[in-house]
PDB file of N, CA and C in Angstrom:
ATOM      1  N   LEU W   1     -26.166  67.359 191.325  1.00 76.00           N
ATOM      2  CA  LEU W   1     -24.884  66.732 191.624  1.00 76.00           C
ATOM      3  C   LEU W   1     -24.567  65.532 190.726  1.00 76.00           C
ATOM      4  N   PRO W   2     -25.567  64.657 190.469  1.00 84.00           N
ATOM      5  CA  PRO W   2     -25.256  63.513 189.587  1.00 84.00           C
ATOM      6  C   PRO W   2     -24.936  63.965 188.181  1.00 84.00           C
ATOM      7  N   SER W   3     -25.492  65.057 187.697  1.00 93.00           N
ATOM      8  CA  SER W   3     -25.134  65.508 186.364  1.00 93.00           C
ATOM      9  C   SER W   3     -23.727  66.045 186.321  1.00 93.00           C
ATOM     10  N   LEU W   4     -23.233  66.624 187.422  1.00 92.00           N
ATOM     11  CA  LEU W   4     -21.865  67.100 187.479  1.00 92.00           C
ATOM     12  C   LEU W   4     -20.874  65.943 187.433  1.00 92.00           C
ATOM     13  N   VAL W   5     -21.168  64.826 188.128  1.00 92.00           N
ATOM     14  CA  VAL W   5     -20.339  63.645 188.101  1.00 92.00           C
ATOM     15  C   VAL W   5     -20.331  63.054 186.712  1.00 92.00           C
ATOM     16  N   LEU W   6     -21.535  63.056 186.072  1.00 93.00           N
ATOM     17  CA  LEU W   6     -21.627  62.508 184.714  1.00 93.00           C
ATOM     18  C   LEU W   6     -20.786  63.369 183.753  1.00 93.00           C
ATOM     19  N   VAL W   7     -20.797  64.628 183.896  1.00 94.00           N
ATOM     20  CA  VAL W   7     -19.973  65.532 183.036  1.00 94.00           C
ATOM     21  C   VAL W   7     -18.514  65.268 183.292  1.00 94.00           C
ATOM     22  N   ALA W   8     -18.135  65.119 184.541  1.00 95.00           N
ATOM     23  CA  ALA W   8     -16.720  64.848 184.880  1.00 95.00           C
ATOM     24  C   ALA W   8     -16.278  63.511 184.298  1.00 95.00           C
ATOM     25  N   LEU W   9     -17.124  62.485 184.404  1.00 95.00           N
ATOM     26  CA  LEU W   9     -16.798  61.167 183.815  1.00 95.00           C
ATOM     27  C   LEU W   9     -16.655  61.268 182.288  1.00 95.00           C
ATOM     28  N   LEU W  10     -17.560  61.995 181.659  1.00 96.00           N
ATOM     29  CA  LEU W  10     -17.467  62.173 180.207  1.00 96.00           C
ATOM     30  C   LEU W  10     -16.174  62.895 179.818  1.00 96.00           C
ATOM     31  N   ALA W  11     -15.782  63.888 180.624  1.00 96.00           N
ATOM     32  CA  ALA W  11     -14.541  64.609 180.365  1.00 96.00           C
ATOM     33  C   ALA W  11     -13.334  63.673 180.513  1.00 96.00           C
ATOM     34  N   VAL W  12     -13.356  62.852 181.562  1.00 97.00           N
ATOM     35  CA  VAL W  12     -12.265  61.891 181.745  1.00 97.00           C
ATOM     36  C   VAL W  12     -12.214  60.910 180.590  1.00 97.00           C
ATOM     37  N   ILE W  13     -13.363  60.411 180.195  1.00 97.00           N
ATOM     38  CA  ILE W  13     -13.408  59.476 179.049  1.00 97.00           C
ATOM     39  C   ILE W  13     -12.887  60.141 177.763  1.00 97.00           C
ATOM     40  N   ALA W  14     -13.233  61.404 177.573  1.00 97.00           N
ATOM     41  CA  ALA W  14     -12.769  62.139 176.366  1.00 97.00           C
ATOM     42  C   ALA W  14     -11.274  62.293 176.408  1.00 97.00           C
ATOM     43  N   VAL W  15     -10.720  62.623 177.577  1.00 97.00           N
ATOM     44  CA  VAL W  15      -9.263  62.789 177.700  1.00 97.00           C
ATOM     45  C   VAL W  15      -8.570  61.459 177.454  1.00 97.00           C
ATOM     46  N   LEU W  16      -9.114  60.373 178.072  1.00 98.00           N
ATOM     47  CA  LEU W  16      -8.519  59.047 177.860  1.00 98.00           C
ATOM     48  C   LEU W  16      -8.617  58.611 176.414  1.00 98.00           C
ATOM     49  N   ALA W  17      -9.710  58.876 175.780  1.00 98.00           N
ATOM     50  CA  ALA W  17      -9.887  58.527 174.342  1.00 98.00           C
ATOM     51  C   ALA W  17      -8.869  59.295 173.493  1.00 98.00           C
ATOM     52  N   PHE W  18      -8.665  60.567 173.815  1.00 97.00           N
ATOM     53  CA  PHE W  18      -7.665  61.373 173.065  1.00 97.00           C
ATOM     54  C   PHE W  18      -6.281  60.770 173.252  1.00 97.00           C
ATOM     55  N   HIS W  19      -5.910  60.459 174.463  1.00 98.00           N
ATOM     56  CA  HIS W  19      -4.582  59.854 174.736  1.00 98.00           C
ATOM     57  C   HIS W  19      -4.429  58.519 174.051  1.00 98.00           C
ATOM     58  N   CYS W  20      -5.462  57.712 174.038  1.00 98.00           N
ATOM     59  CA  CYS W  20      -5.421  56.427 173.338  1.00 98.00           C
ATOM     60  C   CYS W  20      -5.212  56.622 171.828  1.00 98.00           C
ATOM     61  N   TRP W  21      -5.967  57.546 171.260  1.00 98.00           N
ATOM     62  CA  TRP W  21      -5.812  57.840 169.801  1.00 98.00           C
ATOM     63  C   TRP W  21      -4.406  58.367 169.523  1.00 98.00           C
ATOM     64  N   ASN W  22      -3.908  59.269 170.383  1.00 97.00           N
ATOM     65  CA  ASN W  22      -2.592  59.824 170.233  1.00 97.00           C
ATOM     66  C   ASN W  22      -1.515  58.748 170.305  1.00 97.00           C
ATOM     67  N   ALA W  23      -1.610  57.821 171.263  1.00 98.00           N
ATOM     68  CA  ALA W  23      -0.658  56.721 171.408  1.00 98.00           C
ATOM     69  C   ALA W  23      -0.718  55.802 170.202  1.00 98.00           C
ATOM     70  N   ALA W  24      -1.915  55.493 169.704  1.00 98.00           N
ATOM     71  CA  ALA W  24      -2.025  54.650 168.516  1.00 98.00           C
ATOM     72  C   ALA W  24      -1.409  55.308 167.272  1.00 98.00           C
ATOM     73  N   SER W  25      -1.594  56.595 167.160  1.00 97.00           N
ATOM     74  CA  SER W  25      -0.997  57.328 166.005  1.00 97.00           C
ATOM     75  C   SER W  25       0.525  57.309 166.132  1.00 97.00           C
ATOM     76  N   ARG W  26       1.029  57.535 167.322  1.00 98.00           N
ATOM     77  CA  ARG W  26       2.491  57.514 167.532  1.00 98.00           C
ATOM     78  C   ARG W  26       3.055  56.124 167.257  1.00 98.00           C
ATOM     79  N   GLN W  27       2.331  55.116 167.688  1.00 98.00           N
ATOM     80  CA  GLN W  27       2.772  53.730 167.455  1.00 98.00           C
ATOM     81  C   GLN W  27       2.846  53.431 165.958  1.00 98.00           C
ATOM     82  N   ALA W  28       1.844  53.883 165.223  1.00 97.00           N
ATOM     83  CA  ALA W  28       1.831  53.663 163.763  1.00 97.00           C
ATOM     84  C   ALA W  28       3.047  54.356 163.110  1.00 97.00           C
ATOM     85  N   LEU W  29       3.344  55.569 163.517  1.00 98.00           N
ATOM     86  CA  LEU W  29       4.505  56.316 162.967  1.00 98.00           C
ATOM     87  C   LEU W  29       5.797  55.572 163.309  1.00 98.00           C
ATOM     88  N   LEU W  30       5.897  55.079 164.533  1.00 98.00           N
ATOM     89  CA  LEU W  30       7.112  54.379 164.944  1.00 98.00           C
ATOM     90  C   LEU W  30       7.294  53.079 164.178  1.00 98.00           C
ATOM     91  N   ARG W  31       6.164  52.393 163.934  1.00 98.00           N
ATOM     92  CA  ARG W  31       6.229  51.135 163.116  1.00 98.00           C
ATOM     93  C   ARG W  31       6.715  51.438 161.685  1.00 98.00           C
ATOM     94  N   GLU W  32       6.218  52.526 161.118  1.00 98.00           N
ATOM     95  CA  GLU W  32       6.676  52.915 159.772  1.00 98.00           C
ATOM     96  C   GLU W  32       8.169  53.239 159.757  1.00 98.00           C
ATOM     97  N   GLU W  33       8.611  53.981 160.795  1.00 98.00           N
ATOM     98  CA  GLU W  33      10.019  54.341 160.891  1.00 98.00           C
ATOM     99  C   GLU W  33      10.895  53.092 161.100  1.00 98.00           C
ATOM    100  N   LEU W  34      10.414  52.165 161.922  1.00 98.00           N
ATOM    101  CA  LEU W  34      11.121  50.931 162.132  1.00 98.00           C
ATOM    102  C   LEU W  34      11.232  50.119 160.830  1.00 98.00           C
ATOM    103  N   ALA W  35      10.166  50.025 160.080  1.00 98.00           N
ATOM    104  CA  ALA W  35      10.204  49.289 158.832  1.00 98.00           C
ATOM    105  C   ALA W  35      11.178  49.955 157.852  1.00 98.00           C
ATOM    106  N   GLU W  36      11.176  51.267 157.806  1.00 98.00           N
ATOM    107  CA  GLU W  36      12.098  51.987 156.931  1.00 98.00           C
ATOM    108  C   GLU W  36      13.565  51.740 157.330  1.00 98.00           C
ATOM    109  N   LEU W  37      13.824  51.774 158.646  1.00 98.00           N
ATOM    110  CA  LEU W  37      15.180  51.551 159.140  1.00 98.00           C
ATOM    111  C   LEU W  37      15.632  50.103 158.866  1.00 98.00           C
ATOM    112  N   GLN W  38      14.709  49.142 159.021  1.00 98.00           N
ATOM    113  CA  GLN W  38      15.053  47.761 158.726  1.00 98.00           C
ATOM    114  C   GLN W  38      15.374  47.579 157.246  1.00 98.00           C
ATOM    115  N   SER W  39      14.597  48.230 156.415  1.00 98.00           N
ATOM    116  CA  SER W  39      14.822  48.184 154.969  1.00 98.00           C
ATOM    117  C   SER W  39      16.180  48.782 154.621  1.00 98.00           C
ATOM    118  N   GLN W  40      16.483  49.921 155.229  1.00 98.00           N
ATOM    119  CA  GLN W  40      17.762  50.581 154.999  1.00 98.00           C
ATOM    120  C   GLN W  40      18.912  49.701 155.479  1.00 98.00           C
ATOM    121  N   ALA W  41      18.725  49.064 156.637  1.00 98.00           N
ATOM    122  CA  ALA W  41      19.805  48.193 157.152  1.00 98.00           C
ATOM    123  C   ALA W  41      20.010  46.996 156.232  1.00 98.00           C
ATOM    124  N   GLN W  42      18.949  46.484 155.662  1.00 98.00           N
ATOM    125  CA  GLN W  42      19.071  45.350 154.740  1.00 98.00           C
ATOM    126  C   GLN W  42      19.811  45.795 153.443  1.00 98.00           C
ATOM    127  N   ARG W  43      19.464  46.971 152.903  1.00 98.00           N
ATOM    128  CA  ARG W  43      20.148  47.486 151.735  1.00 98.00           C
ATOM    129  C   ARG W  43      21.634  47.719 152.030  1.00 98.00           C
ATOM    130  N   THR W  44      21.892  48.251 153.204  1.00 98.00           N
ATOM    131  CA  THR W  44      23.271  48.533 153.592  1.00 98.00           C
ATOM    132  C   THR W  44      24.054  47.219 153.686  1.00 98.00           C
ATOM    133  N   GLU W  45      23.435  46.200 154.222  1.00 98.00           N
ATOM    134  CA  GLU W  45      24.094  44.893 154.330  1.00 98.00           C
ATOM    135  C   GLU W  45      24.397  44.312 152.962  1.00 98.00           C
ATOM    136  N   VAL W  46      23.470  44.481 152.022  1.00 98.00           N
ATOM    137  CA  VAL W  46      23.687  43.966 150.669  1.00 98.00           C
ATOM    138  C   VAL W  46      24.861  44.713 150.008  1.00 98.00           C
ATOM    139  N   VAL W  47      24.885  46.037 150.171  1.00 98.00           N
ATOM    140  CA  VAL W  47      25.970  46.867 149.609  1.00 98.00           C
ATOM    141  C   VAL W  47      27.289  46.471 150.254  1.00 98.00           C
ATOM    142  N   ARG W  48      27.283  46.275 151.578  1.00 98.00           N
ATOM    143  CA  ARG W  48      28.516  45.893 152.268  1.00 98.00           C
ATOM    144  C   ARG W  48      29.035  44.535 151.766  1.00 98.00           C
ATOM    145  N   GLY W  49      28.139  43.580 151.534  1.00 97.00           N
ATOM    146  CA  GLY W  49      28.543  42.319 150.982  1.00 97.00           C
ATOM    147  C   GLY W  49      29.183  42.451 149.611  1.00 97.00           C
ATOM    148  N   ARG W  50      28.552  43.303 148.766  1.00 98.00           N
ATOM    149  CA  ARG W  50      29.130  43.522 147.444  1.00 98.00           C
ATOM    150  C   ARG W  50      30.512  44.156 147.535  1.00 98.00           C
ATOM    151  N   LEU W  51      30.629  45.143 148.417  1.00 98.00           N
ATOM    152  CA  LEU W  51      31.920  45.822 148.565  1.00 98.00           C
ATOM    153  C   LEU W  51      32.994  44.881 149.102  1.00 98.00           C
ATOM    154  N   GLU W  52      32.614  43.988 150.034  1.00 98.00           N
ATOM    155  CA  GLU W  52      33.576  43.025 150.539  1.00 98.00           C
ATOM    156  C   GLU W  52      34.017  42.054 149.410  1.00 98.00           C
ATOM    157  N   ARG W  53      33.086  41.648 148.595  1.00 97.00           N
ATOM    158  CA  ARG W  53      33.462  40.744 147.468  1.00 97.00           C
ATOM    159  C   ARG W  53      34.366  41.499 146.499  1.00 97.00           C
ATOM    160  N   ARG W  54      34.023  42.732 146.200  1.00 97.00           N
ATOM    161  CA  ARG W  54      34.838  43.546 145.303  1.00 97.00           C
ATOM    162  C   ARG W  54      36.237  43.773 145.868  1.00 97.00           C
ATOM    163  N   ASN W  55      36.259  44.061 147.157  1.00 98.00           N
ATOM    164  CA  ASN W  55      37.563  44.250 147.837  1.00 98.00           C
ATOM    165  C   ASN W  55      38.399  42.988 147.756  1.00 98.00           C
ATOM    166  N   SER W  56      37.756  41.857 147.971  1.00 97.00           N
ATOM    167  CA  SER W  56      38.468  40.550 147.888  1.00 97.00           C
ATOM    168  C   SER W  56      38.995  40.327 146.487  1.00 97.00           C
ATOM    169  N   ASP W  57      38.169  40.593 145.493  1.00 97.00           N
ATOM    170  CA  ASP W  57      38.592  40.464 144.081  1.00 97.00           C
ATOM    171  C   ASP W  57      39.804  41.370 143.781  1.00 97.00           C
ATOM    172  N   LEU W  58      39.709  42.623 144.222  1.00 97.00           N
ATOM    173  CA  LEU W  58      40.781  43.564 143.960  1.00 97.00           C
ATOM    174  C   LEU W  58      42.055  43.131 144.707  1.00 97.00           C
ATOM    175  N   LEU W  59      41.960  42.622 145.913  1.00 97.00           N
ATOM    176  CA  LEU W  59      43.139  42.165 146.619  1.00 97.00           C
ATOM    177  C   LEU W  59      43.763  40.961 145.903  1.00 97.00           C
ATOM    178  N   GLY W  60      42.915  40.119 145.323  1.00 97.00           N
ATOM    179  CA  GLY W  60      43.457  39.007 144.546  1.00 97.00           C
ATOM    180  C   GLY W  60      44.182  39.483 143.311  1.00 97.00           C
ATOM    181  N   LYS W  61      43.626  40.508 142.638  1.00 98.00           N
ATOM    182  CA  LYS W  61      44.318  41.062 141.490  1.00 98.00           C
ATOM    183  C   LYS W  61      45.624  41.718 141.869  1.00 98.00           C
ATOM    184  N   VAL W  62      45.608  42.449 142.990  1.00 97.00           N
ATOM    185  CA  VAL W  62      46.838  43.088 143.461  1.00 97.00           C
ATOM    186  C   VAL W  62      47.908  42.033 143.743  1.00 97.00           C
ATOM    187  N   ASP W  63      47.510  40.938 144.383  1.00 97.00           N
ATOM    188  CA  ASP W  63      48.455  39.864 144.684  1.00 97.00           C
ATOM    189  C   ASP W  63      48.973  39.241 143.375  1.00 97.00           C
ATOM    190  N   SER W  64      48.080  39.038 142.421  1.00 97.00           N
ATOM    191  CA  SER W  64      48.509  38.464 141.117  1.00 97.00           C
ATOM    192  C   SER W  64      49.483  39.422 140.414  1.00 97.00           C
ATOM    193  N   HIS W  65      49.170  40.701 140.433  1.00 98.00           N
ATOM    194  CA  HIS W  65      50.046  41.663 139.768  1.00 98.00           C
ATOM    195  C   HIS W  65      51.393  41.790 140.497  1.00 98.00           C
ATOM    196  N   ARG W  66      51.331  41.673 141.806  1.00 97.00           N
ATOM    197  CA  ARG W  66      52.583  41.711 142.598  1.00 97.00           C
ATOM    198  C   ARG W  66      53.473  40.501 142.221  1.00 97.00           C
ATOM    199  N   LYS W  67      52.837  39.324 142.094  1.00 97.00           N
ATOM    200  CA  LYS W  67      53.617  38.131 141.714  1.00 97.00           C
ATOM    201  C   LYS W  67      54.191  38.299 140.306  1.00 97.00           C
ATOM    202  N   GLN W  68      53.369  38.846 139.376  1.00 97.00           N
ATOM    203  CA  GLN W  68      53.892  39.053 138.014  1.00 97.00           C
ATOM    204  C   GLN W  68      55.031  40.027 138.035  1.00 97.00           C
ATOM    205  N   LEU W  69      54.921  41.098 138.846  1.00 97.00           N
ATOM    206  CA  LEU W  69      55.989  42.069 138.934  1.00 97.00           C
ATOM    207  C   LEU W  69      57.259  41.449 139.491  1.00 97.00           C
ATOM    208  N   GLU W  70      57.112  40.656 140.547  1.00 97.00           N
ATOM    209  CA  GLU W  70      58.271  39.992 141.120  1.00 97.00           C
ATOM    210  C   GLU W  70      58.914  39.048 140.107  1.00 97.00           C
ATOM    211  N   GLN W  71      58.092  38.333 139.317  1.00 97.00           N
ATOM    212  CA  GLN W  71      58.638  37.424 138.288  1.00 97.00           C
ATOM    213  C   GLN W  71      59.376  38.237 137.198  1.00 97.00           C
ATOM    214  N   LYS W  72      58.789  39.361 136.799  1.00 97.00           N
ATOM    215  CA  LYS W  72      59.449  40.174 135.765  1.00 97.00           C
ATOM    216  C   LYS W  72      60.711  40.787 136.323  1.00 97.00           C
ATOM    217  N   GLU W  73      60.752  41.153 137.591  1.00 96.00           N
ATOM    218  CA  GLU W  73      61.967  41.687 138.199  1.00 96.00           C
ATOM    219  C   GLU W  73      63.045  40.600 138.244  1.00 96.00           C
ATOM    220  N   ALA W  74      62.625  39.354 138.575  1.00 95.00           N
ATOM    221  CA  ALA W  74      63.589  38.231 138.592  1.00 95.00           C
ATOM    222  C   ALA W  74      64.089  37.963 137.181  1.00 95.00           C
ATOM    223  N   ASP W  75      63.196  37.985 136.196  1.00 95.00           N
ATOM    224  CA  ASP W  75      63.610  37.798 134.799  1.00 95.00           C
ATOM    225  C   ASP W  75      64.588  38.886 134.369  1.00 95.00           C
ATOM    226  N   TYR W  76      64.277  40.118 134.733  1.00 96.00           N
ATOM    227  CA  TYR W  76      65.157  41.236 134.391  1.00 96.00           C
ATOM    228  C   TYR W  76      66.529  41.065 135.044  1.00 96.00           C
ATOM    229  N   SER W  77      66.537  40.662 136.289  1.00 95.00           N
ATOM    230  CA  SER W  77      67.814  40.446 136.985  1.00 95.00           C
ATOM    231  C   SER W  77      68.625  39.356 136.308  1.00 95.00           C
ATOM    232  N   HIS W  78      67.940  38.286 135.955  1.00 95.00           N
ATOM    233  CA  HIS W  78      68.625  37.170 135.285  1.00 95.00           C
ATOM    234  C   HIS W  78      69.177  37.610 133.902  1.00 95.00           C
ATOM    235  N   LEU W  79      68.341  38.315 133.132  1.00 95.00           N
ATOM    236  CA  LEU W  79      68.760  38.770 131.805  1.00 95.00           C
ATOM    237  C   LEU W  79      69.894  39.785 131.959  1.00 95.00           C
ATOM    238  N   SER W  80      69.839  40.618 132.977  1.00 94.00           N
ATOM    239  CA  SER W  80      70.891  41.604 133.215  1.00 94.00           C
ATOM    240  C   SER W  80      72.198  40.917 133.507  1.00 94.00           C
ATOM    241  N   SER W  81      72.164  39.884 134.333  1.00 94.00           N
ATOM    242  CA  SER W  81      73.407  39.160 134.643  1.00 94.00           C
ATOM    243  C   SER W  81      73.934  38.409 133.401  1.00 94.00           C
ATOM    244  N   GLN W  82      73.014  37.880 132.613  1.00 95.00           N
ATOM    245  CA  GLN W  82      73.469  37.237 131.361  1.00 95.00           C
ATOM    246  C   GLN W  82      74.104  38.285 130.441  1.00 95.00           C
ATOM    247  N   LEU W  83      73.515  39.441 130.323  1.00 94.00           N
ATOM    248  CA  LEU W  83      74.059  40.484 129.475  1.00 94.00           C
ATOM    249  C   LEU W  83      75.454  40.922 130.000  1.00 94.00           C
ATOM    250  N   GLN W  84      75.577  41.057 131.281  1.00 93.00           N
ATOM    251  CA  GLN W  84      76.901  41.408 131.841  1.00 93.00           C
ATOM    252  C   GLN W  84      77.931  40.335 131.520  1.00 93.00           C
ATOM    253  N   ALA W  85      77.512  39.062 131.601  1.00 92.00           N
ATOM    254  CA  ALA W  85      78.431  37.957 131.294  1.00 92.00           C
ATOM    255  C   ALA W  85      78.840  38.010 129.823  1.00 92.00           C
ATOM    256  N   ARG W  86      77.871  38.295 128.951  1.00 93.00           N
ATOM    257  CA  ARG W  86      78.199  38.427 127.503  1.00 93.00           C
ATOM    258  C   ARG W  86      79.135  39.604 127.273  1.00 93.00           C
ATOM    259  N   ASP W  87      78.842  40.707 127.940  1.00 92.00           N
ATOM    260  CA  ASP W  87      79.718  41.884 127.772  1.00 92.00           C
ATOM    261  C   ASP W  87      81.139  41.547 128.214  1.00 92.00           C
ATOM    262  N   GLY W  88      81.246  40.745 129.290  1.00 90.00           N
ATOM    263  CA  GLY W  88      82.577  40.325 129.721  1.00 90.00           C
ATOM    264  C   GLY W  88      83.253  39.424 128.691  1.00 90.00           C
ATOM    265  N   GLN W  89      82.474  38.539 128.086  1.00 91.00           N
ATOM    266  CA  GLN W  89      83.002  37.660 127.054  1.00 91.00           C
ATOM    267  C   GLN W  89      83.486  38.463 125.856  1.00 91.00           C
ATOM    268  N   VAL W  90      82.698  39.431 125.441  1.00 90.00           N
ATOM    269  CA  VAL W  90      83.019  40.271 124.298  1.00 90.00           C
ATOM    270  C   VAL W  90      84.313  41.036 124.601  1.00 90.00           C
ATOM    271  N   LYS W  91      84.414  41.592 125.800  1.00 89.00           N
ATOM    272  CA  LYS W  91      85.604  42.331 126.197  1.00 89.00           C
ATOM    273  C   LYS W  91      86.836  41.439 126.168  1.00 89.00           C
ATOM    274  N   ARG W  92      86.710  40.236 126.719  1.00 88.00           N
ATOM    275  CA  ARG W  92      87.849  39.317 126.738  1.00 88.00           C
ATOM    276  C   ARG W  92      88.232  38.916 125.309  1.00 88.00           C
ATOM    277  N   CYS W  93      87.200  38.725 124.494  1.00 88.00           N
ATOM    278  CA  CYS W  93      87.448  38.347 123.097  1.00 88.00           C
ATOM    279  C   CYS W  93      88.173  39.511 122.370  1.00 88.00           C
ATOM    280  N   GLU W  94      87.694  40.729 122.590  1.00 86.00           N
ATOM    281  CA  GLU W  94      88.313  41.879 121.934  1.00 86.00           C
ATOM    282  C   GLU W  94      89.751  42.053 122.441  1.00 86.00           C
ATOM    283  N   ASP W  95      89.918  41.886 123.733  1.00 83.00           N
ATOM    284  CA  ASP W  95      91.269  41.984 124.305  1.00 83.00           C
ATOM    285  C   ASP W  95      92.175  40.900 123.711  1.00 83.00           C
ATOM    286  N   GLY W  96      91.632  39.704 123.539  1.00 81.00           N
ATOM    287  CA  GLY W  96      92.384  38.604 122.952  1.00 81.00           C
ATOM    288  C   GLY W  96      92.763  38.885 121.495  1.00 81.00           C
ATOM    289  N   LYS W  97      91.844  39.495 120.761  1.00 81.00           N
ATOM    290  CA  LYS W  97      92.130  39.821 119.394  1.00 81.00           C
ATOM    291  C   LYS W  97      93.224  40.872 119.284  1.00 81.00           C
ATOM    292  N   VAL W  98      93.174  41.853 120.187  1.00 77.00           N
ATOM    293  CA  VAL W  98      94.202  42.884 120.176  1.00 77.00           C
ATOM    294  C   VAL W  98      95.533  42.260 120.489  1.00 77.00           C
ATOM    295  N   ARG W  99      95.637  41.374 121.448  1.00 77.00           N
ATOM    296  CA  ARG W  99      96.918  40.719 121.795  1.00 77.00           C
ATOM    297  C   ARG W  99      97.394  39.796 120.672  1.00 77.00           C
ATOM    298  N   ALA W 100      96.435  39.150 119.997  1.00 73.00           N
ATOM    299  CA  ALA W 100      96.832  38.208 118.935  1.00 73.00           C
ATOM    300  C   ALA W 100      97.080  38.938 117.640  1.00 73.00           C
ATOM    301  N   GLY W 101      96.979  40.225 117.631  1.00 69.00           N
ATOM    302  CA  GLY W 101      97.256  40.945 116.416  1.00 69.00           C
ATOM    303  C   GLY W 101      96.080  40.982 115.481  1.00 69.00           C
ATOM    304  N   GLY W 102      94.902  40.927 116.011  1.00 58.00           N
ATOM    305  CA  GLY W 102      93.694  41.066 115.171  1.00 58.00           C
ATOM    306  C   GLY W 102      93.299  39.814 114.424  1.00 58.00           C
ATOM    307  N   ALA W 103      93.808  38.681 114.840  1.00 53.00           N
ATOM    308  CA  ALA W 103      93.473  37.409 114.106  1.00 53.00           C
ATOM    309  C   ALA W 103      92.011  37.095 114.335  1.00 53.00           C
ATOM    310  N   GLY W 104      91.315  36.744 113.296  1.00 50.00           N
ATOM    311  CA  GLY W 104      89.891  36.419 113.353  1.00 50.00           C
ATOM    312  C   GLY W 104      89.658  34.999 113.801  1.00 50.00           C
ATOM    313  N   GLY W 105      88.470  34.676 114.240  1.00 50.00           N
ATOM    314  CA  GLY W 105      88.076  33.321 114.572  1.00 50.00           C
ATOM    315  C   GLY W 105      88.459  32.937 115.984  1.00 50.00           C
ATOM    316  N   LEU W 106      89.002  33.836 116.762  1.00 49.00           N
ATOM    317  CA  LEU W 106      89.370  33.435 118.133  1.00 49.00           C
ATOM    318  C   LEU W 106      88.156  33.363 119.029  1.00 49.00           C
ATOM    319  N   CYS W 107      87.205  34.147 118.737  1.00 59.00           N
ATOM    320  CA  CYS W 107      86.010  34.204 119.609  1.00 59.00           C
ATOM    321  C   CYS W 107      84.818  33.664 118.875  1.00 59.00           C
ATOM    322  N   GLN W 108      84.076  32.858 119.586  1.00 57.00           N
ATOM    323  CA  GLN W 108      82.828  32.324 119.064  1.00 57.00           C
ATOM    324  C   GLN W 108      81.750  32.580 120.104  1.00 57.00           C
ATOM    325  N   SER W 109      80.640  33.016 119.653  1.00 52.00           N
ATOM    326  CA  SER W 109      79.560  33.269 120.600  1.00 52.00           C
ATOM    327  C   SER W 109      78.869  31.937 120.901  1.00 52.00           C
ATOM    328  N   SER W 110      78.466  31.839 122.174  1.00 51.00           N
ATOM    329  CA  SER W 110      77.709  30.649 122.545  1.00 51.00           C
ATOM    330  C   SER W 110      76.281  31.084 122.911  1.00 51.00           C
ATOM    331  N   PRO W 111      75.296  30.373 122.499  1.00 53.00           N
ATOM    332  CA  PRO W 111      73.901  30.816 122.744  1.00 53.00           C
ATOM    333  C   PRO W 111      73.541  30.730 124.207  1.00 53.00           C
TER     334      PRO W 111
END
């Protein structure tokens, strides 16, 4: 009977040792996976920071280009109105020349 108890205790010890080894192996795998995930999260954070800076730079360029475009549109509008005013002056001058019988020197351009 004592040898049967001893065999049972040895079997229990063997089962417990196997479970302990199995748990330690699983823990090591989980630690490796955790380290890999932390590394990946850190790389992702670095990339996100770069993308945010790039996005900010691009938004600044878009804003700058928008302002340049608005300025060029304002310049175009101003030049267009000046051109229309000149066209009106030319027309009045030509009309005046026709009425005056083609006399020269009636119209002078102003800069």
